[in-house]
Amino acid sequence: MTSTNRKQNLLQQEVELTDFERQLINELQSDFPLTSKPFDVLGERFNCAPSKIKETLQALLDRGVLTRFGPLFNIENVGGCFSLCALSVPEECFEEVADLVNEYEEVAHNYERDHYWNMWFVLATKSEKSLSDCFEEICRRTGCPGMNLPKEDEFYVGLHFQL
Amino acid sequence: MNVNKTEYAHLILEVRRQLQRGLPLVQRPYKMLAEKLGVCEATVLKTVEQFREEGLIKRLGLVVRHHELGYVHNGMVVWNIPDEHVDDVGKILAKESKVTLCYQRPRRVGWPYNLFCMIHGKSRDQVRKALEEIQIKHELLFEHDILFSVQRFKQTGGRYVD
C-alpha cells in the first residue's frame, strides 16, 4: 500500500486503539528509558514480554499512527532557520497558489485556515538570509500579501498528547 | 590530537544521522547502531546522553500523528497579550494538557497577535470548548482569535540541515 493510500484509509476511518496501545502511546511519548536494553525495562514496567512491546510499536508505525520512534531532536539546536509564514490568498486561486508554494523544498506543514490569512506554512532554510529571500520570492511569485513570523520565544509544553 | 577531534566530530554527526532515522526495534538498539558505526555500545549511549543534556534531543520516545488518531481539527489560537504579561501567559498556556505548542511571535501591521498556541480536537466544538475552559480557569480576557485548519495538503517532517 502506498503511503498516500494508507493516509486516505486512515482519514476515512478513525484508528481504533487497544487499551494497551493507548497506554504505550501515552507513556512512551516522553519516558523511553535510555539504557542498553530499553524494551526489557519496559517489559517489566508494563508487565509483559519485551517482544510484545516491540511488536506493538512496529504495528503502530506500520499503521501510520506513529511517525517515528526514537529521539526527537530540537531542530533549532541542530542548525538552520525556521519561521511560520502566512499568506492571504484569494479563494479563486487558492489551489494554484498552494501548488506553487508546495513546490518549494523549504516549505513544510502547509495548512489552509479559515481566516483572511488563509495559508500557513513553515519555512526551513540554512540561514536567516536564505529564509527572508525565500519568503520574499514566494510573496513576489504568488502576488499575495504575506507575513513572516519567526518565533521569539518558545514556552515548553511539558505534558504530551494524552489519548 | 586534531585527528582525534575530527574523528570525534565525525562520530557525533554519524550518531545523530542514525538517530534521526529512529531507533531500531530490537533488544539492544544502541548496540545495533554502534555496530553500524564501528564503535562500542557504551559510546553511543554516552553520546545520546550528552545530546540530551545539551538540549539537542528534546525528548526520547515516540511521535504520534494527531491527525491519524481522529484529532483532525487543529485550532491555532492567537492572542494579543500586553508585552509585560506575555511571558506569564505563555507559561500558563504551555502547562495546559490540551495545548501542544506555544510560541511568542512578532506582531505585524493589521496583526496584533503575539502569542500562538495550538489545540487539537476531534471537532471544532471540542477545540472551542477546551479554549473556553482554559480562559475561564485562568481568567484570560485578552483579545484572541482561532484559526481552524481546513485541509492539509502537505505534511512533511522537520528538515535537518546536514
GROMACS .gro file of C-alpha atoms in nm:
model
  325
    1MET     CA    1   0.000   0.000   0.000
    2THR     CA    2   0.139   0.338  -0.089
    3SER     CA    3   0.167   0.596   0.183
    4THR     CA    4  -0.100   0.810   0.014
    5ASN     CA    5  -0.342   0.520   0.012
    6ARG     CA    6  -0.266   0.445   0.369
    7LYS     CA    7  -0.331   0.804   0.465
    8GLN     CA    8  -0.660   0.808   0.281
    9ASN     CA    9  -0.771   0.490   0.451
   10LEU     CA   10  -0.684   0.636   0.785
   11LEU     CA   11  -0.872   0.953   0.711
   12GLN     CA   12  -1.183   0.763   0.620
   13GLN     CA   13  -1.177   0.556   0.929
   14GLU     CA   14  -1.058   0.672   1.263
   15VAL     CA   15  -0.790   0.448   1.402
   16GLU     CA   16  -0.903   0.233   1.689
   17LEU     CA   17  -0.654   0.164   1.961
   18THR     CA   18  -0.648  -0.113   2.214
   19ASP     CA   19  -0.605  -0.020   2.580
   20PHE     CA   20  -0.251  -0.148   2.565
   21GLU     CA   21  -0.168   0.063   2.260
   22ARG     CA   22  -0.320   0.369   2.422
   23GLN     CA   23  -0.121   0.311   2.738
   24LEU     CA   24   0.203   0.266   2.543
   25ILE     CA   25   0.144   0.584   2.343
   26ASN     CA   26   0.057   0.790   2.647
   27GLU     CA   27   0.355   0.673   2.846
   28LEU     CA   28   0.623   0.648   2.582
   29GLN     CA   29   0.593   0.994   2.434
   30SER     CA   30   0.846   1.120   2.679
   31ASP     CA   31   0.951   0.842   2.904
   32PHE     CA   32   1.153   0.597   2.700
   33PRO     CA   33   1.443   0.463   2.908
   34LEU     CA   34   1.791   0.544   2.785
   35THR     CA   35   1.963   0.218   2.857
   36SER     CA   36   2.119  -0.075   2.677
   37LYS     CA   37   1.807  -0.293   2.680
   38PRO     CA   38   1.515  -0.047   2.689
   39PHE     CA   39   1.248  -0.298   2.589
   40ASP     CA   40   1.344  -0.530   2.875
   41VAL     CA   41   1.298  -0.238   3.115
   42LEU     CA   42   0.962  -0.155   2.956
   43GLY     CA   43   0.856  -0.520   2.973
   44GLU     CA   44   0.895  -0.503   3.348
   45ARG     CA   45   0.718  -0.169   3.369
   46PHE     CA   46   0.420  -0.288   3.163
   47ASN     CA   47   0.434  -0.640   3.300
   48CYS     CA   48   0.458  -0.811   2.963
   49ALA     CA   49   0.715  -0.969   2.733
   50PRO     CA   50   0.959  -0.720   2.575
   51SER     CA   51   0.871  -0.869   2.238
   52LYS     CA   52   0.508  -0.765   2.282
   53ILE     CA   53   0.618  -0.401   2.319
   54LYS     CA   54   0.840  -0.417   2.012
   55GLU     CA   55   0.568  -0.581   1.804
   56THR     CA   56   0.304  -0.332   1.915
   57LEU     CA   57   0.526  -0.033   1.833
   58GLN     CA   58   0.613  -0.180   1.494
   59ALA     CA   59   0.243  -0.230   1.418
   60LEU     CA   60   0.164   0.130   1.519
   61LEU     CA   61   0.441   0.253   1.290
   62ASP     CA   62   0.311   0.036   1.005
   63ARG     CA   63  -0.041   0.171   1.054
   64GLY     CA   64   0.087   0.528   1.042
   65VAL     CA   65  -0.029   0.612   1.395
   66LEU     CA   66   0.330   0.687   1.488
   67THR     CA   67   0.557   0.884   1.261
   68ARG     CA   68   0.871   0.761   1.422
   69PHE     CA   69   1.020   0.616   1.727
   70GLY     CA   70   1.338   0.735   1.896
   71PRO     CA   71   1.486   1.068   1.991
   72LEU     CA   72   1.308   1.387   1.897
   73PHE     CA   73   1.568   1.642   1.803
   74ASN     CA   74   1.533   2.006   1.880
   75ILE     CA   75   1.575   2.107   1.519
   76GLU     CA   76   1.678   2.459   1.601
   77ASN     CA   77   1.968   2.329   1.807
   78VAL     CA   78   2.071   2.108   1.518
   79GLY     CA   79   2.104   2.413   1.296
   80GLY     CA   80   1.911   2.600   1.035
   81CYS     CA   81   1.639   2.865   1.045
   82PHE     CA   82   1.267   2.825   1.080
   83SER     CA   83   0.975   3.058   1.058
   84LEU     CA   84   0.597   3.041   1.047
   85CYS     CA   85   0.469   3.228   0.742
   86ALA     CA   86   0.121   3.321   0.631
   87LEU     CA   87  -0.026   3.431   0.300
   88SER     CA   88  -0.359   3.587   0.224
   89VAL     CA   89  -0.471   3.402  -0.088
   90PRO     CA   90  -0.783   3.489  -0.291
   91GLU     CA   91  -1.029   3.198  -0.277
   92GLU     CA   92  -1.046   3.155  -0.655
   93CYS     CA   93  -0.675   3.084  -0.695
   94PHE     CA   94  -0.609   2.901  -0.372
   95GLU     CA   95  -0.522   2.565  -0.532
   96GLU     CA   96  -0.291   2.727  -0.782
   97VAL     CA   97  -0.103   2.919  -0.516
   98ALA     CA   98  -0.087   2.609  -0.295
   99ASP     CA   99   0.076   2.412  -0.577
  100LEU     CA  100   0.330   2.686  -0.632
  101VAL     CA  101   0.414   2.720  -0.262
  102ASN     CA  102   0.434   2.346  -0.206
  103GLU     CA  103   0.689   2.311  -0.481
  104TYR     CA  104   0.942   2.477  -0.255
  105GLU     CA  105   1.164   2.230  -0.072
  106GLU     CA  106   1.184   2.480   0.211
  107VAL     CA  107   0.809   2.459   0.276
  108ALA     CA  108   0.670   2.218   0.535
  109HIS     CA  109   0.342   2.181   0.722
  110ASN     CA  110   0.128   2.385   0.488
  111TYR     CA  111  -0.223   2.432   0.631
  112GLU     CA  112  -0.525   2.608   0.497
  113ARG     CA  113  -0.702   2.803   0.772
  114ASP     CA  114  -1.034   2.984   0.762
  115HIS     CA  115  -0.920   3.341   0.804
  116TYR     CA  116  -0.813   3.638   0.593
  117TRP     CA  117  -0.462   3.488   0.640
  118ASN     CA  118  -0.565   3.154   0.496
  119MET     CA  119  -0.239   2.978   0.411
  120TRP     CA  120   0.007   2.895   0.688
  121PHE     CA  121   0.332   2.712   0.645
  122VAL     CA  122   0.675   2.669   0.796
  123LEU     CA  123   0.985   2.774   0.607
  124ALA     CA  124   1.305   2.589   0.689
  125THR     CA  125   1.634   2.708   0.544
  126LYS     CA  126   2.005   2.705   0.622
  127SER     CA  127   2.040   3.072   0.708
  128GLU     CA  128   1.832   3.376   0.801
  129LYS     CA  129   1.926   3.537   0.474
  130SER     CA  130   1.801   3.244   0.268
  131LEU     CA  131   1.483   3.240   0.476
  132SER     CA  132   1.390   3.600   0.409
  133ASP     CA  133   1.494   3.559   0.043
  134CYS     CA  134   1.270   3.256   0.008
  135PHE     CA  135   0.979   3.429   0.184
  136GLU     CA  136   1.008   3.735  -0.039
  137GLU     CA  137   1.030   3.522  -0.350
  138ILE     CA  138   0.712   3.336  -0.253
  139CYS     CA  139   0.530   3.666  -0.194
  140ARG     CA  140   0.653   3.804  -0.523
  141ARG     CA  141   0.569   3.496  -0.730
  142THR     CA  142   0.224   3.448  -0.577
  143GLY     CA  143   0.145   3.818  -0.561
  144CYS     CA  144  -0.018   3.757  -0.222
  145PRO     CA  145   0.034   3.963   0.092
  146GLY     CA  146   0.248   3.770   0.337
  147MET     CA  147   0.364   3.768   0.698
  148ASN     CA  148   0.691   3.622   0.819
  149LEU     CA  149   0.656   3.540   1.190
  150PRO     CA  150   0.972   3.386   1.333
  151LYS     CA  151   0.939   3.267   1.688
  152GLU     CA  152   1.066   3.499   1.959
  153ASP     CA  153   1.020   3.260   2.246
  154GLU     CA  154   0.904   2.905   2.295
  155PHE     CA  155   0.712   2.800   2.603
  156TYR     CA  156   0.796   2.445   2.690
  157VAL     CA  157   0.495   2.219   2.666
  158GLY     CA  158   0.563   1.969   2.938
  159LEU     CA  159   0.271   1.731   2.905
  160HIS     CA  160   0.232   1.537   2.587
  161PHE     CA  161  -0.072   1.436   2.396
  162GLN     CA  162  -0.293   1.218   2.615
  163LEU     CA  163  -0.532   0.980   2.444
  164MET     CA  164   4.506   1.531   1.871
  165ASN     CA  165   4.348   1.712   1.580
  166VAL     CA  166   4.280   1.386   1.408
  167ASN     CA  167   4.103   1.255   1.718
  168LYS     CA  168   3.898   1.567   1.740
  169THR     CA  169   3.795   1.535   1.377
  170GLU     CA  170   3.713   1.171   1.425
  171TYR     CA  171   3.506   1.256   1.730
  172ALA     CA  172   3.313   1.526   1.546
  173HIS     CA  173   3.252   1.281   1.265
  174LEU     CA  174   3.126   1.021   1.510
  175ILE     CA  175   2.888   1.270   1.671
  176LEU     CA  176   2.748   1.359   1.332
  177GLU     CA  177   2.705   0.994   1.236
  178VAL     CA  178   2.530   0.905   1.561
  179ARG     CA  179   2.293   1.195   1.505
  180ARG     CA  180   2.221   1.089   1.149
  181GLN     CA  181   2.144   0.737   1.256
  182LEU     CA  182   1.923   0.852   1.543
  183GLN     CA  183   1.721   1.083   1.319
  184ARG     CA  184   1.605   0.778   1.130
  185GLY     CA  185   1.463   0.643   1.454
  186LEU     CA  186   1.567   0.366   1.685
  187PRO     CA  187   1.565   0.009   1.558
  188LEU     CA  188   1.308  -0.205   1.738
  189VAL     CA  189   1.549  -0.467   1.865
  190GLN     CA  190   1.653  -0.577   2.212
  191ARG     CA  191   1.970  -0.365   2.207
  192PRO     CA  192   1.901  -0.075   1.969
  193TYR     CA  193   2.213   0.121   2.062
  194LYS     CA  194   2.432  -0.182   2.010
  195MET     CA  195   2.290  -0.220   1.663
  196LEU     CA  196   2.371   0.144   1.585
  197ALA     CA  197   2.716   0.104   1.737
  198GLU     CA  198   2.793  -0.192   1.513
  199LYS     CA  199   2.690   0.005   1.209
  200LEU     CA  200   2.925   0.285   1.312
  201GLY     CA  201   3.211   0.061   1.421
  202VAL     CA  202   3.216   0.181   1.781
  203CYS     CA  203   3.108   0.029   2.110
  204GLU     CA  204   2.759   0.044   2.256
  205ALA     CA  205   2.871   0.249   2.557
  206THR     CA  206   3.000   0.524   2.327
  207VAL     CA  207   2.663   0.552   2.154
  208LEU     CA  208   2.474   0.559   2.484
  209LYS     CA  209   2.711   0.824   2.617
  210THR     CA  210   2.664   1.035   2.306
  211VAL     CA  211   2.284   1.016   2.331
  212GLU     CA  212   2.301   1.113   2.698
  213GLN     CA  213   2.521   1.407   2.601
  214PHE     CA  214   2.275   1.514   2.329
  215ARG     CA  215   2.001   1.509   2.587
  216GLU     CA  216   2.197   1.715   2.840
  217GLU     CA  217   2.284   1.970   2.574
  218GLY     CA  218   1.920   2.004   2.474
  219LEU     CA  219   1.984   1.876   2.123
  220ILE     CA  220   1.740   1.595   2.195
  221LYS     CA  221   1.412   1.732   2.326
  222ARG     CA  222   1.278   1.400   2.430
  223LEU     CA  223   1.322   1.032   2.370
  224GLY     CA  224   1.017   0.831   2.281
  225LEU     CA  225   0.753   0.807   2.019
  226VAL     CA  226   0.599   1.066   1.794
  227VAL     CA  227   0.225   1.041   1.726
  228ARG     CA  228   0.026   1.165   1.431
  229HIS     CA  229  -0.266   1.355   1.581
  230HIS     CA  230  -0.442   1.351   1.250
  231GLU     CA  231  -0.444   0.976   1.213
  232LEU     CA  232  -0.586   0.936   1.562
  233GLY     CA  233  -0.900   1.128   1.474
  234TYR     CA  234  -0.778   1.462   1.606
  235VAL     CA  235  -0.835   1.615   1.265
  236HIS     CA  236  -0.921   1.965   1.380
  237ASN     CA  237  -0.642   2.184   1.499
  238GLY     CA  238  -0.711   2.532   1.616
  239MET     CA  239  -0.431   2.783   1.613
  240VAL     CA  240  -0.527   3.023   1.889
  241VAL     CA  241  -0.364   3.363   1.855
  242TRP     CA  242  -0.362   3.617   2.138
  243ASN     CA  243  -0.289   3.982   2.178
  244ILE     CA  244  -0.117   3.990   2.516
  245PRO     CA  245   0.040   4.303   2.660
  246ASP     CA  246   0.417   4.262   2.634
  247GLU     CA  247   0.466   4.266   3.009
  248HIS     CA  248   0.232   3.967   3.054
  249VAL     CA  249   0.323   3.756   2.752
  250ASP     CA  250   0.581   3.551   2.941
  251ASP     CA  251   0.340   3.464   3.223
  252VAL     CA  252   0.051   3.381   2.992
  253GLY     CA  253   0.278   3.172   2.768
  254LYS     CA  254   0.386   2.965   3.065
  255ILE     CA  255   0.027   2.919   3.181
  256LEU     CA  256  -0.091   2.802   2.838
  257ALA     CA  257   0.205   2.567   2.792
  258LYS     CA  258   0.111   2.388   3.114
  259GLU     CA  259  -0.238   2.308   2.986
  260SER     CA  260  -0.259   1.947   2.871
  261LYS     CA  261  -0.469   2.032   2.564
  262VAL     CA  262  -0.211   2.280   2.438
  263THR     CA  263   0.051   2.115   2.217
  264LEU     CA  264   0.261   2.414   2.112
  265CYS     CA  265   0.309   2.764   2.249
  266TYR     CA  266   0.519   3.038   2.088
  267GLN     CA  267   0.570   3.409   2.112
  268ARG     CA  268   0.592   3.575   1.769
  269PRO     CA  269   0.620   3.933   1.645
  270ARG     CA  270   0.315   4.150   1.577
  271ARG     CA  271   0.266   4.290   1.227
  272VAL     CA  272   0.063   4.572   1.077
  273GLY     CA  273  -0.301   4.460   1.098
  274TRP     CA  274  -0.194   4.156   1.301
  275PRO     CA  275  -0.195   4.239   1.672
  276TYR     CA  276  -0.134   3.884   1.797
  277ASN     CA  277   0.193   3.800   1.970
  278LEU     CA  278   0.122   3.463   2.134
  279PHE     CA  279   0.031   3.146   1.945
  280CYS     CA  280  -0.084   2.815   2.084
  281MET     CA  281  -0.220   2.500   1.924
  282ILE     CA  282  -0.516   2.296   2.045
  283HIS     CA  283  -0.611   1.967   1.877
  284GLY     CA  284  -0.958   1.817   1.886
  285LYS     CA  285  -1.187   1.568   1.718
  286SER     CA  286  -1.423   1.852   1.628
  287ARG     CA  287  -1.415   2.231   1.613
  288ASP     CA  288  -1.653   2.243   1.908
  289GLN     CA  289  -1.418   2.031   2.112
  290VAL     CA  290  -1.136   2.277   2.040
  291ARG     CA  291  -1.359   2.577   2.125
  292LYS     CA  292  -1.469   2.415   2.448
  293ALA     CA  293  -1.112   2.339   2.550
  294LEU     CA  294  -1.017   2.700   2.484
  295GLU     CA  295  -1.314   2.828   2.684
  296GLU     CA  296  -1.222   2.611   2.980
  297ILE     CA  297  -0.866   2.740   2.973
  298GLN     CA  298  -0.988   3.101   2.952
  299ILE     CA  299  -1.226   3.061   3.245
  300LYS     CA  300  -0.975   2.875   3.456
  301HIS     CA  301  -0.706   3.141   3.419
  302GLU     CA  302  -0.931   3.444   3.361
  303LEU     CA  303  -0.769   3.513   3.025
  304LEU     CA  304  -0.973   3.803   2.891
  305PHE     CA  305  -0.729   3.908   2.621
  306GLU     CA  306  -0.819   3.969   2.258
  307HIS     CA  307  -0.779   3.648   2.061
  308ASP     CA  308  -0.889   3.454   1.754
  309ILE     CA  309  -0.900   3.088   1.649
  310LEU     CA  310  -0.777   2.986   1.308
  311PHE     CA  311  -0.905   2.638   1.227
  312SER     CA  312  -0.730   2.414   0.980
  313VAL     CA  313  -0.941   2.347   0.673
  314GLN     CA  314  -0.744   2.097   0.473
  315ARG     CA  315  -0.396   1.965   0.492
  316PHE     CA  316  -0.212   1.942   0.166
  317LYS     CA  317   0.148   1.892   0.257
  318GLN     CA  318   0.277   1.718   0.561
  319THR     CA  319   0.645   1.656   0.585
  320GLY     CA  320   0.867   1.613   0.884
  321GLY     CA  321   1.109   1.875   1.002
  322ARG     CA  322   1.406   1.900   0.775
  323TYR     CA  323   1.752   1.867   0.910
  324VAL     CA  324   2.041   2.059   0.775
  325ASP     CA  325   2.319   1.812   0.710
   0.00000   0.00000   0.00000
